[in-house]
Tab-separated table of C-alpha atoms and ligand atoms in Angstrom:
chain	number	residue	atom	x	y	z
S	1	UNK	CA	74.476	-36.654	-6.075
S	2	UNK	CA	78.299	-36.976	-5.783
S	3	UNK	CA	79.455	-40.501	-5.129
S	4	UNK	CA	83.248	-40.328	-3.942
S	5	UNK	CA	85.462	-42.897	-5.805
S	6	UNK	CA	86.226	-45.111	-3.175
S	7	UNK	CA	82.458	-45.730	-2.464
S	8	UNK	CA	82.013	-46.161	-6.318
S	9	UNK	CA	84.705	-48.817	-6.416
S	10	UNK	CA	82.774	-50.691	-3.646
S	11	UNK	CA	79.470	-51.053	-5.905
S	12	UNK	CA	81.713	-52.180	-9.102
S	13	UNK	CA	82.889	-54.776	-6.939
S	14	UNK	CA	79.247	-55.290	-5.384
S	15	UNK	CA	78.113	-55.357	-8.903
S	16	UNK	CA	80.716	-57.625	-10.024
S	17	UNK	CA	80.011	-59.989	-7.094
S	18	UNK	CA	76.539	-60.055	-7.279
S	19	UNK	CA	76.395	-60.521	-11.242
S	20	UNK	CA	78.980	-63.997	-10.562
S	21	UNK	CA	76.634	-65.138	-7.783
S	22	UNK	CA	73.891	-64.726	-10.241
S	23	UNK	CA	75.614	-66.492	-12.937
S	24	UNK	CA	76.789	-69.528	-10.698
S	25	UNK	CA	73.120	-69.868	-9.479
S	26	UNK	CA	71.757	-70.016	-12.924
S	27	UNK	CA	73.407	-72.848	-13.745
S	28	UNK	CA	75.668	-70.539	-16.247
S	29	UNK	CA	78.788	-72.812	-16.324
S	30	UNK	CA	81.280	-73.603	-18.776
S	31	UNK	CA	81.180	-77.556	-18.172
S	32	UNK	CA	81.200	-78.726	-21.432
S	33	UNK	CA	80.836	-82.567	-20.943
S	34	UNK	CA	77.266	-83.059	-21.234
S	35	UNK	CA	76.633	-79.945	-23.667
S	36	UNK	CA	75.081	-80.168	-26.998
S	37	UNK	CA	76.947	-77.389	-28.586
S	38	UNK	CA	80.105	-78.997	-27.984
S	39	UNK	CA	79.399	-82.145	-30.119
S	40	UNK	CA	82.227	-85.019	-30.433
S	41	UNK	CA	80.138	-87.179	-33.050
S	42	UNK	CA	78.258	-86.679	-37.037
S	43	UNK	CA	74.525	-86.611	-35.511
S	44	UNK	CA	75.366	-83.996	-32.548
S	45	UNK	CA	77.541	-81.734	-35.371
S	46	UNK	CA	74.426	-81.663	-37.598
S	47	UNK	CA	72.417	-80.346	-34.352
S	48	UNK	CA	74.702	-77.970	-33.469
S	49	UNK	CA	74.768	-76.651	-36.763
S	50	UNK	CA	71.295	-76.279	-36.764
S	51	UNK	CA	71.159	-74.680	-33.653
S	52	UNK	CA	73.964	-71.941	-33.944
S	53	UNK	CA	72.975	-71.378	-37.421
S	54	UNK	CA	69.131	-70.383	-36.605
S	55	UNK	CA	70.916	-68.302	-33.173
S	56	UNK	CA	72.460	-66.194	-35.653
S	57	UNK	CA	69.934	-65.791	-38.179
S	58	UNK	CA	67.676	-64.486	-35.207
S	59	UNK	CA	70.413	-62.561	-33.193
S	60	UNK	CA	70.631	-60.748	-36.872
S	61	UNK	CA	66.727	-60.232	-36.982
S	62	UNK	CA	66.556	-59.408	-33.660
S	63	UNK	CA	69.630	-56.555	-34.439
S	64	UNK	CA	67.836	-54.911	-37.256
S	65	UNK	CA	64.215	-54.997	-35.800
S	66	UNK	CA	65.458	-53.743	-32.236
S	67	UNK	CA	67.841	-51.081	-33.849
S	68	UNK	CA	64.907	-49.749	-36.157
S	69	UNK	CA	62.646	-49.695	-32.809
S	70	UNK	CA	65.251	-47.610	-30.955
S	71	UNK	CA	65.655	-45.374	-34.006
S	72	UNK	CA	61.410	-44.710	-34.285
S	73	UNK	CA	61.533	-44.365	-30.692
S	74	UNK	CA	64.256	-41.721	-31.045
S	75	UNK	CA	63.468	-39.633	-34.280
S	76	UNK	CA	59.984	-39.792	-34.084
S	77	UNK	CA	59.486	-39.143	-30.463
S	78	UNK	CA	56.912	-35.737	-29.567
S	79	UNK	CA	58.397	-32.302	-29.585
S	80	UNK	CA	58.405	-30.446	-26.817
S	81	UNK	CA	55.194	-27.980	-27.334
S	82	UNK	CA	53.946	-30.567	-30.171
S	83	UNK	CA	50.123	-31.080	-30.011
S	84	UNK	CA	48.967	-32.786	-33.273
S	85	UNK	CA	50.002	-36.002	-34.565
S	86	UNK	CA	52.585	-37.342	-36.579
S	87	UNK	CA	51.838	-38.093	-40.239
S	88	UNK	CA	50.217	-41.728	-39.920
S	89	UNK	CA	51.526	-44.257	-42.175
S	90	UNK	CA	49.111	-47.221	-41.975
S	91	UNK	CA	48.362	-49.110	-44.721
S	92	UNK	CA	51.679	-48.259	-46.633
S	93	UNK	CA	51.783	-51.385	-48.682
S	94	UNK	CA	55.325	-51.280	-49.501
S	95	UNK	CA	56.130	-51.756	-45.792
S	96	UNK	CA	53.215	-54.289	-45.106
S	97	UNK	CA	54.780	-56.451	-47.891
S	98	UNK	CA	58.279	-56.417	-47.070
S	99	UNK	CA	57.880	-56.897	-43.291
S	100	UNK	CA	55.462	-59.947	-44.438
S	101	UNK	CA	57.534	-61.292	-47.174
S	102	UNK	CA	61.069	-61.167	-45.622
S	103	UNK	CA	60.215	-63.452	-42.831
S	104	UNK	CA	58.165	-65.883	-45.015
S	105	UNK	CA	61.621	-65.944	-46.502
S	106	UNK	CA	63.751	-66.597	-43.673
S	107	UNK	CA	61.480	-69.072	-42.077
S	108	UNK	CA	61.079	-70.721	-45.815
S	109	UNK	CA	64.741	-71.312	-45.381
S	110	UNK	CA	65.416	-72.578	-42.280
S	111	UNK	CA	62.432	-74.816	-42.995
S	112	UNK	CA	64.596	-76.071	-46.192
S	113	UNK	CA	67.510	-76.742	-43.953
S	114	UNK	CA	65.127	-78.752	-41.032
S	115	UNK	CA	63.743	-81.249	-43.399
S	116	UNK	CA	66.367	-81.833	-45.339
S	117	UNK	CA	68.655	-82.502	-42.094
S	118	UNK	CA	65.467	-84.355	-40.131
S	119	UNK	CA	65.604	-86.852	-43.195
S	120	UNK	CA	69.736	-87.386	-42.802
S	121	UNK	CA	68.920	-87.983	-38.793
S	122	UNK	CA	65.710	-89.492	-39.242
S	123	UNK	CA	67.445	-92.532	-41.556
S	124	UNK	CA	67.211	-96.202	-40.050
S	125	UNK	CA	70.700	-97.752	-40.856
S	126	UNK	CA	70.547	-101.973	-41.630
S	127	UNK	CA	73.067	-104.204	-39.918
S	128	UNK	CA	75.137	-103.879	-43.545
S	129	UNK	CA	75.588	-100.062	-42.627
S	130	UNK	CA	75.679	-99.798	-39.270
S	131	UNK	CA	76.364	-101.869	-36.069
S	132	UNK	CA	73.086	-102.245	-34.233
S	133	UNK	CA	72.459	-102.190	-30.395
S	134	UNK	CA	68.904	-102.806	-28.927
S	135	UNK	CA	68.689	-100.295	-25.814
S	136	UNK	CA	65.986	-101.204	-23.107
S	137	UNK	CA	65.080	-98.883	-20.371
S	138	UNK	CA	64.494	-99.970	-17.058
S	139	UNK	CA	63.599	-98.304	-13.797
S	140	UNK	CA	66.728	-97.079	-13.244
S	141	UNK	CA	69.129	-98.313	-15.267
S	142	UNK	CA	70.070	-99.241	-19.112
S	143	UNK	CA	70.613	-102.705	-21.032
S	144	UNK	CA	73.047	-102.908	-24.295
S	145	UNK	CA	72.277	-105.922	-26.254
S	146	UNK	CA	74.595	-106.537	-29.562
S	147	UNK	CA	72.757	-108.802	-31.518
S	148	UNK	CA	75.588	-109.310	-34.041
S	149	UNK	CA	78.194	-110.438	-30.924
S	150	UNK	CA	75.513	-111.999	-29.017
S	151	UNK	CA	76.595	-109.320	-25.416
S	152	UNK	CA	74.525	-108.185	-23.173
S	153	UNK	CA	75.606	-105.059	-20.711
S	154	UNK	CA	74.475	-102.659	-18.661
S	155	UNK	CA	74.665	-98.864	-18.678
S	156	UNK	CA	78.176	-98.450	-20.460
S	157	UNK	CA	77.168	-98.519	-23.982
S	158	UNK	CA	80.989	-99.221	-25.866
S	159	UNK	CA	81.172	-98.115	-29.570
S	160	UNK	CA	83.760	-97.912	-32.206
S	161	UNK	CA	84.826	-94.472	-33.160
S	162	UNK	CA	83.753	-93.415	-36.492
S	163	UNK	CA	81.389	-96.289	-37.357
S	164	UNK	CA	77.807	-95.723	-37.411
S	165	UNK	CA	75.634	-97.461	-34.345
S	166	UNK	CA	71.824	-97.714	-35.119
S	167	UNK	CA	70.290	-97.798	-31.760
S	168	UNK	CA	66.791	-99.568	-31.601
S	169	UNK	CA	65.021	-98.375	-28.674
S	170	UNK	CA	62.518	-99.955	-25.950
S	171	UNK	CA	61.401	-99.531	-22.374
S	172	UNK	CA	60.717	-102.507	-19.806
S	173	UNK	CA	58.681	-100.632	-18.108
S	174	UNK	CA	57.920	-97.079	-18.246
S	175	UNK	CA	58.733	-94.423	-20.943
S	176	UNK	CA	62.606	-93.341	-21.000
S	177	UNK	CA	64.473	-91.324	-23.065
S	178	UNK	CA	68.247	-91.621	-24.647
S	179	UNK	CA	70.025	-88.858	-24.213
S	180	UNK	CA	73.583	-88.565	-24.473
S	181	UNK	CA	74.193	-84.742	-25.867
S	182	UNK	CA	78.022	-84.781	-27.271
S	183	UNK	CA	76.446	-87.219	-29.514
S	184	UNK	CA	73.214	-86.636	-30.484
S	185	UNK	CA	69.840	-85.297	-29.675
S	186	UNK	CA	67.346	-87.042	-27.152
S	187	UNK	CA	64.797	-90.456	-28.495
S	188	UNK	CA	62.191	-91.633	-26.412
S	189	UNK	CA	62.169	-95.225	-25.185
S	190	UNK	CA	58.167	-96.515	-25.090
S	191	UNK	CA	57.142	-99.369	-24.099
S	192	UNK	CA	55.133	-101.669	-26.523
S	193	UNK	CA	56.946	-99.346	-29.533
S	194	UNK	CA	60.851	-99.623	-31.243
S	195	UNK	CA	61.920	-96.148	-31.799
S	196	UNK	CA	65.596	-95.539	-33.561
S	197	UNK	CA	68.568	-93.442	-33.533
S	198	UNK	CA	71.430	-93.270	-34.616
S	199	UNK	CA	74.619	-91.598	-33.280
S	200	UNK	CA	78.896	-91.743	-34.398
S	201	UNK	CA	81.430	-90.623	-32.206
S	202	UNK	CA	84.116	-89.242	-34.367
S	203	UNK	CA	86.481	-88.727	-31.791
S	204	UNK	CA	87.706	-91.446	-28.883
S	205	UNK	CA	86.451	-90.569	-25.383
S	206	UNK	CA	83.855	-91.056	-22.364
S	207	UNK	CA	80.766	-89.347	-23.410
S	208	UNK	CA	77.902	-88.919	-20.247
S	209	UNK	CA	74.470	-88.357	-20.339
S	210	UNK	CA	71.552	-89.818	-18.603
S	211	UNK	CA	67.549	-90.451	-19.192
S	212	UNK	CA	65.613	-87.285	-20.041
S	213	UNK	CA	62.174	-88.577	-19.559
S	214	UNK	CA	60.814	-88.548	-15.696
S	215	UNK	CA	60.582	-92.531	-15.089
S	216	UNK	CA	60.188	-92.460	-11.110
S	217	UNK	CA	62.045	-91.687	-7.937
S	218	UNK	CA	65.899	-93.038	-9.747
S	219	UNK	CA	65.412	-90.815	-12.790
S	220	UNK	CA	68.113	-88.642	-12.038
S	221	UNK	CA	70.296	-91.374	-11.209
S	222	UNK	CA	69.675	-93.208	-14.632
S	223	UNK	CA	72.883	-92.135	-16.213
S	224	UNK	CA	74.666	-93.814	-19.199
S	225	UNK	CA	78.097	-93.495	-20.184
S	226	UNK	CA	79.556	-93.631	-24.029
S	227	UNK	CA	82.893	-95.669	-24.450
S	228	UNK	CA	83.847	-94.424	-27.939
S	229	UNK	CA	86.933	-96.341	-28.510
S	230	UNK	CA	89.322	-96.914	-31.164
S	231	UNK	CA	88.131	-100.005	-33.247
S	232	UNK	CA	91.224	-102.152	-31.861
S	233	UNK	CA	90.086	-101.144	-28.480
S	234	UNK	CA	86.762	-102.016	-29.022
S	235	UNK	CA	87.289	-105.507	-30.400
S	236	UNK	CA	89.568	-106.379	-27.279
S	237	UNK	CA	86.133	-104.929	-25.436
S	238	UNK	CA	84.049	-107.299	-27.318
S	239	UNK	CA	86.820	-110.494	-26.786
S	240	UNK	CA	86.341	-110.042	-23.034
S	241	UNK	CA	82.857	-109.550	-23.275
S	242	UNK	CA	82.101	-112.825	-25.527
S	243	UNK	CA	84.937	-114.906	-23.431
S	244	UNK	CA	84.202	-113.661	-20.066
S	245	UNK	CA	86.592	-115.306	-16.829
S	246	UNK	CA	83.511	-115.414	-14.496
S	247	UNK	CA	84.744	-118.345	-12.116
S	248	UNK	CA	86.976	-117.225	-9.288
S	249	UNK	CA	89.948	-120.229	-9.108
S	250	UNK	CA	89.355	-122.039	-5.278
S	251	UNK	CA	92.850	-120.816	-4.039
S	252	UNK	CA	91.416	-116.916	-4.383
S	253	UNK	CA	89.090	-117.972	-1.173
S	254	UNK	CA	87.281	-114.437	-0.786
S	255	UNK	CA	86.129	-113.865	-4.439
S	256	UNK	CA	85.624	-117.734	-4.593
S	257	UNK	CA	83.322	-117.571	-1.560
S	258	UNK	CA	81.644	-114.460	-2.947
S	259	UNK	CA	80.685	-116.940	-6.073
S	260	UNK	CA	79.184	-119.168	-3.637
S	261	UNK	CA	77.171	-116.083	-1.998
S	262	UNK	CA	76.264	-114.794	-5.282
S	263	UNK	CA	74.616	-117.977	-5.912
S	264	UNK	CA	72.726	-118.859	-1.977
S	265	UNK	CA	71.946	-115.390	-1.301
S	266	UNK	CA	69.630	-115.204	-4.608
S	267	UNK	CA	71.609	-112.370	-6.949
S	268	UNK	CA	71.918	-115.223	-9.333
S	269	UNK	CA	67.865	-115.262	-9.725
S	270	UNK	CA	67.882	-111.476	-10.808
S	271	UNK	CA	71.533	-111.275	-12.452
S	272	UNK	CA	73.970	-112.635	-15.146
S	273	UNK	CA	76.912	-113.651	-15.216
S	274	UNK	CA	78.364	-114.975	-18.859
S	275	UNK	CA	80.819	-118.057	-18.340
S	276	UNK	CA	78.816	-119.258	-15.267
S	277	UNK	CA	75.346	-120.292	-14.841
S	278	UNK	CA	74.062	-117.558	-13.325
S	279	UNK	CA	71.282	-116.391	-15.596
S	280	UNK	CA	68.851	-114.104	-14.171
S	281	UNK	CA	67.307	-111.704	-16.642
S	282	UNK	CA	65.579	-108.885	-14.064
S	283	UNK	CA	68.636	-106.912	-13.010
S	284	UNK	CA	71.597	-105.732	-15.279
S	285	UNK	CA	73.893	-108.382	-16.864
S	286	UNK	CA	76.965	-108.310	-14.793
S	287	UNK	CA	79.491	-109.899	-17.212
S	288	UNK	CA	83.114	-108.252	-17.276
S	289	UNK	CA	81.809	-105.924	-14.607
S	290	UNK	CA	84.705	-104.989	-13.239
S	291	UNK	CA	85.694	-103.234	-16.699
S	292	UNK	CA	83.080	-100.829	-15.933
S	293	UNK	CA	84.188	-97.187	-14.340
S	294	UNK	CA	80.865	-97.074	-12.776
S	295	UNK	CA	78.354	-98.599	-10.777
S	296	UNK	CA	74.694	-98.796	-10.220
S	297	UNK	CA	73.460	-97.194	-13.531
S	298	UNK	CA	77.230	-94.643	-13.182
S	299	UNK	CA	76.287	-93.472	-10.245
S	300	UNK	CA	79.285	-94.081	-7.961
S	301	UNK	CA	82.929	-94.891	-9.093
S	302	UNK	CA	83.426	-99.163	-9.420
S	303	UNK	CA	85.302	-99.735	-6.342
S	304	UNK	CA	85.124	-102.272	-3.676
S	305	UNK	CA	83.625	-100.251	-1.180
S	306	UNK	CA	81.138	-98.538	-3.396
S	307	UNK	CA	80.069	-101.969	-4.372
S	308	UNK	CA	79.995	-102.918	-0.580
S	309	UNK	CA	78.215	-100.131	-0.174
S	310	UNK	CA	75.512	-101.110	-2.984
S	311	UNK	CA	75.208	-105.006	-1.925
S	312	UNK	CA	74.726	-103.298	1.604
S	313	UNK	CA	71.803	-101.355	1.106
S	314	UNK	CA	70.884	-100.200	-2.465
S	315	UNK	CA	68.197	-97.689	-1.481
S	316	UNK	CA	70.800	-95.546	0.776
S	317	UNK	CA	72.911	-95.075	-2.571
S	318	UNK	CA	70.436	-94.313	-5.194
S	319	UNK	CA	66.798	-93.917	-3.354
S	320	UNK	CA	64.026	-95.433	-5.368
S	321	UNK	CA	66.166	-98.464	-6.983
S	322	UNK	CA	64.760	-101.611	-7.380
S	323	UNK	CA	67.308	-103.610	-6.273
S	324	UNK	CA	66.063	-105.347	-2.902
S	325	UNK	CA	68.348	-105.307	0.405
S	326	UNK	CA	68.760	-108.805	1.301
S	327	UNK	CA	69.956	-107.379	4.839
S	328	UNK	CA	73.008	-110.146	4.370
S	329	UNK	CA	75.732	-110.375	6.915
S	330	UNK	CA	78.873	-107.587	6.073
S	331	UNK	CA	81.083	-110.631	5.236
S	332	UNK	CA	79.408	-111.834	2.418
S	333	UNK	CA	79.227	-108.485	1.179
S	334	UNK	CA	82.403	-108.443	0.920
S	335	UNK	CA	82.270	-111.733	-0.300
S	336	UNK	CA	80.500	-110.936	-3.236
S	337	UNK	CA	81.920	-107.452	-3.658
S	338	UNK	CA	85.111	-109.234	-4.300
S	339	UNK	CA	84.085	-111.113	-6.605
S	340	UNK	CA	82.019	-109.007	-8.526
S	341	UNK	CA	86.025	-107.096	-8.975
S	342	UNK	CA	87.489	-110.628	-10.190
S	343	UNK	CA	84.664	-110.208	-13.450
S	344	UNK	CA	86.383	-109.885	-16.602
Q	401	CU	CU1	64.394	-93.268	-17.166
């Protein structure tokens, strides 16, 4: 059938259409920010390695078995007219022990390679070698304890670039898992069990990722964020976090009052607050919260009216979170919303 070049056009561009719709749909995308094979740290560069390197070692297998099954299929295919069979070739031992030996060979090596790198990821680094962060999962959100600089935080884990941070892993509740992929693989967080892991940033940057282990309704919303800064960045991070300005002065009367809220409306019994007595050890550690980016496990940008927003009615921002709605009145919201900005 003739198909006049106009109409042909019309189903390239069909085609063309169709194939991008398909690719969008899959998920195909080239947003790199929470993609393993674009790692910004030593563990995640090791895993990439791996990965890509056993990709190619197949793509080449898969090249020279497909090409020798389109080449059989080809040369060997019946004549027209033909009505015996080909010469039959079972048992030829040469064959049997080449196709059995050559991937006994390949899988012997990429074996080699997988232990010896699950032994480099698998090491537990001491305090002397690395700086070491307990990570606790909660339903829905994360806590950062440095032992060393006696902090406690929530969901922004800050690290210094190219030092090594052993993380030591627990869950509060449920199981979790750790899994931020520019800089490393994913570790389970179980509770009654430490598990460890340990990741480097080598370059400065936000790094996302979130929990990879279905935990309840917020699991999706149980996001972390990396701050891999520059190791004079990060001790100014750790100054603020150890000598925290957590008491609003009387003349700034909103945040002030928001102090006062914080304490009669009860956040003070779940929440704390370093530099004020506040101490509550249920709900994330607010302490130089308004450093953060995010809000309510990085979920929604750290602004006043996101944090309005949250105090409001927790559940209408991130269904399934555990924070109750204390239903209070929209001006102690504000109140405290306000001073939850003042927290440095
Ligand atoms: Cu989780």
């Amino acid at each position: 059938m003739l198909v006049s070049s106009k109409r042909r056009r019309g189903l390239v561009k069909r085609g063309a259409l169709s194939l991008l719709i398909a690719v969008g749909l899959s998920g195909c995308g080239f947003d790199t920010t929470q993609s393993a094979l674009n790692p910004a740290g030593t563990v995640a560069q090791i895993q990439a390695r791996m990965i890509t390197s056993s990709f190619w070692i197949m793509m080449v297998v898969s090249v020279v078995v497909f090409s020798a099954l389109i080449v059989a299929i080809i040369r060997f295919r019946a004549k027209p007219g033909q009505k015996t069979l080909p010469p039959q070739t079972e048992g030829n031992n040469r064959i049997e022990f080449l196709w059995t030996v050559t991937p006994a060979i390949i899988l012997a090596l990429m074996m080699i390679g997988t232990i010896n790198q699950s032994f480099v990821l698998g090491k537990i680094y001491p305090a002397s070698q690395a700086l070491q962060v307990d990570v606790t999962g909660h339903q829905f959100w994360w806590q950062f304890q440095y032992p060393s600089a006696n902090i406690t935080t929530a969901n922004e884990l800050h690290i210094p670039v190219g030092e090594k941070v052993e993380l030591i892993l627990t869950s509060a509740d449920v199981m979790h898992s750790f899994w931020v992929p520019r800089l490393g693989g994913k570790t389970d967080l179980i509770p009654g069990r430490t598990n460890y892991m340990w990741i480097e940033a080598s370059q400065p940057g936000i790094y996302h990722g979130q929990c990879a282990e279905f935990c309840g309704t917020g699991h999706a919303d149980m996001r972390i964020t990396v701050d891999a800064e520059p190791p004079a960045r990060y001790a100014v991070w750790v100054q603020s976090m150890t000598h925290p300005v957590s008491v609003p002065p009387k003349s700034s009367t909103l945040a002030y009052q928001g102090y006062l809220d914080f304490a009669s409306a009860g956040c003070e019994s779940c929440h704390t607050i370093g530099g004020t007595n506040f101490a509550g050890a249920v709900g994330p550690n607010l302490t130089d919260l308004s450093d953060r980016l995010m809000i309510a496990a990085n979920l929604i940008p750290n602004t006043l009216a996101n944090r309005e927003a949250w105090i409001h009615d927790p559940q209408a921002v991130k269904p399934g979170a555990l924070m109750p709605n204390l239903h209070l009145p929209s001006n102690e919201v504000t109140a405290i919303a306000t001073y939850l900005g003042t927290l440095k």
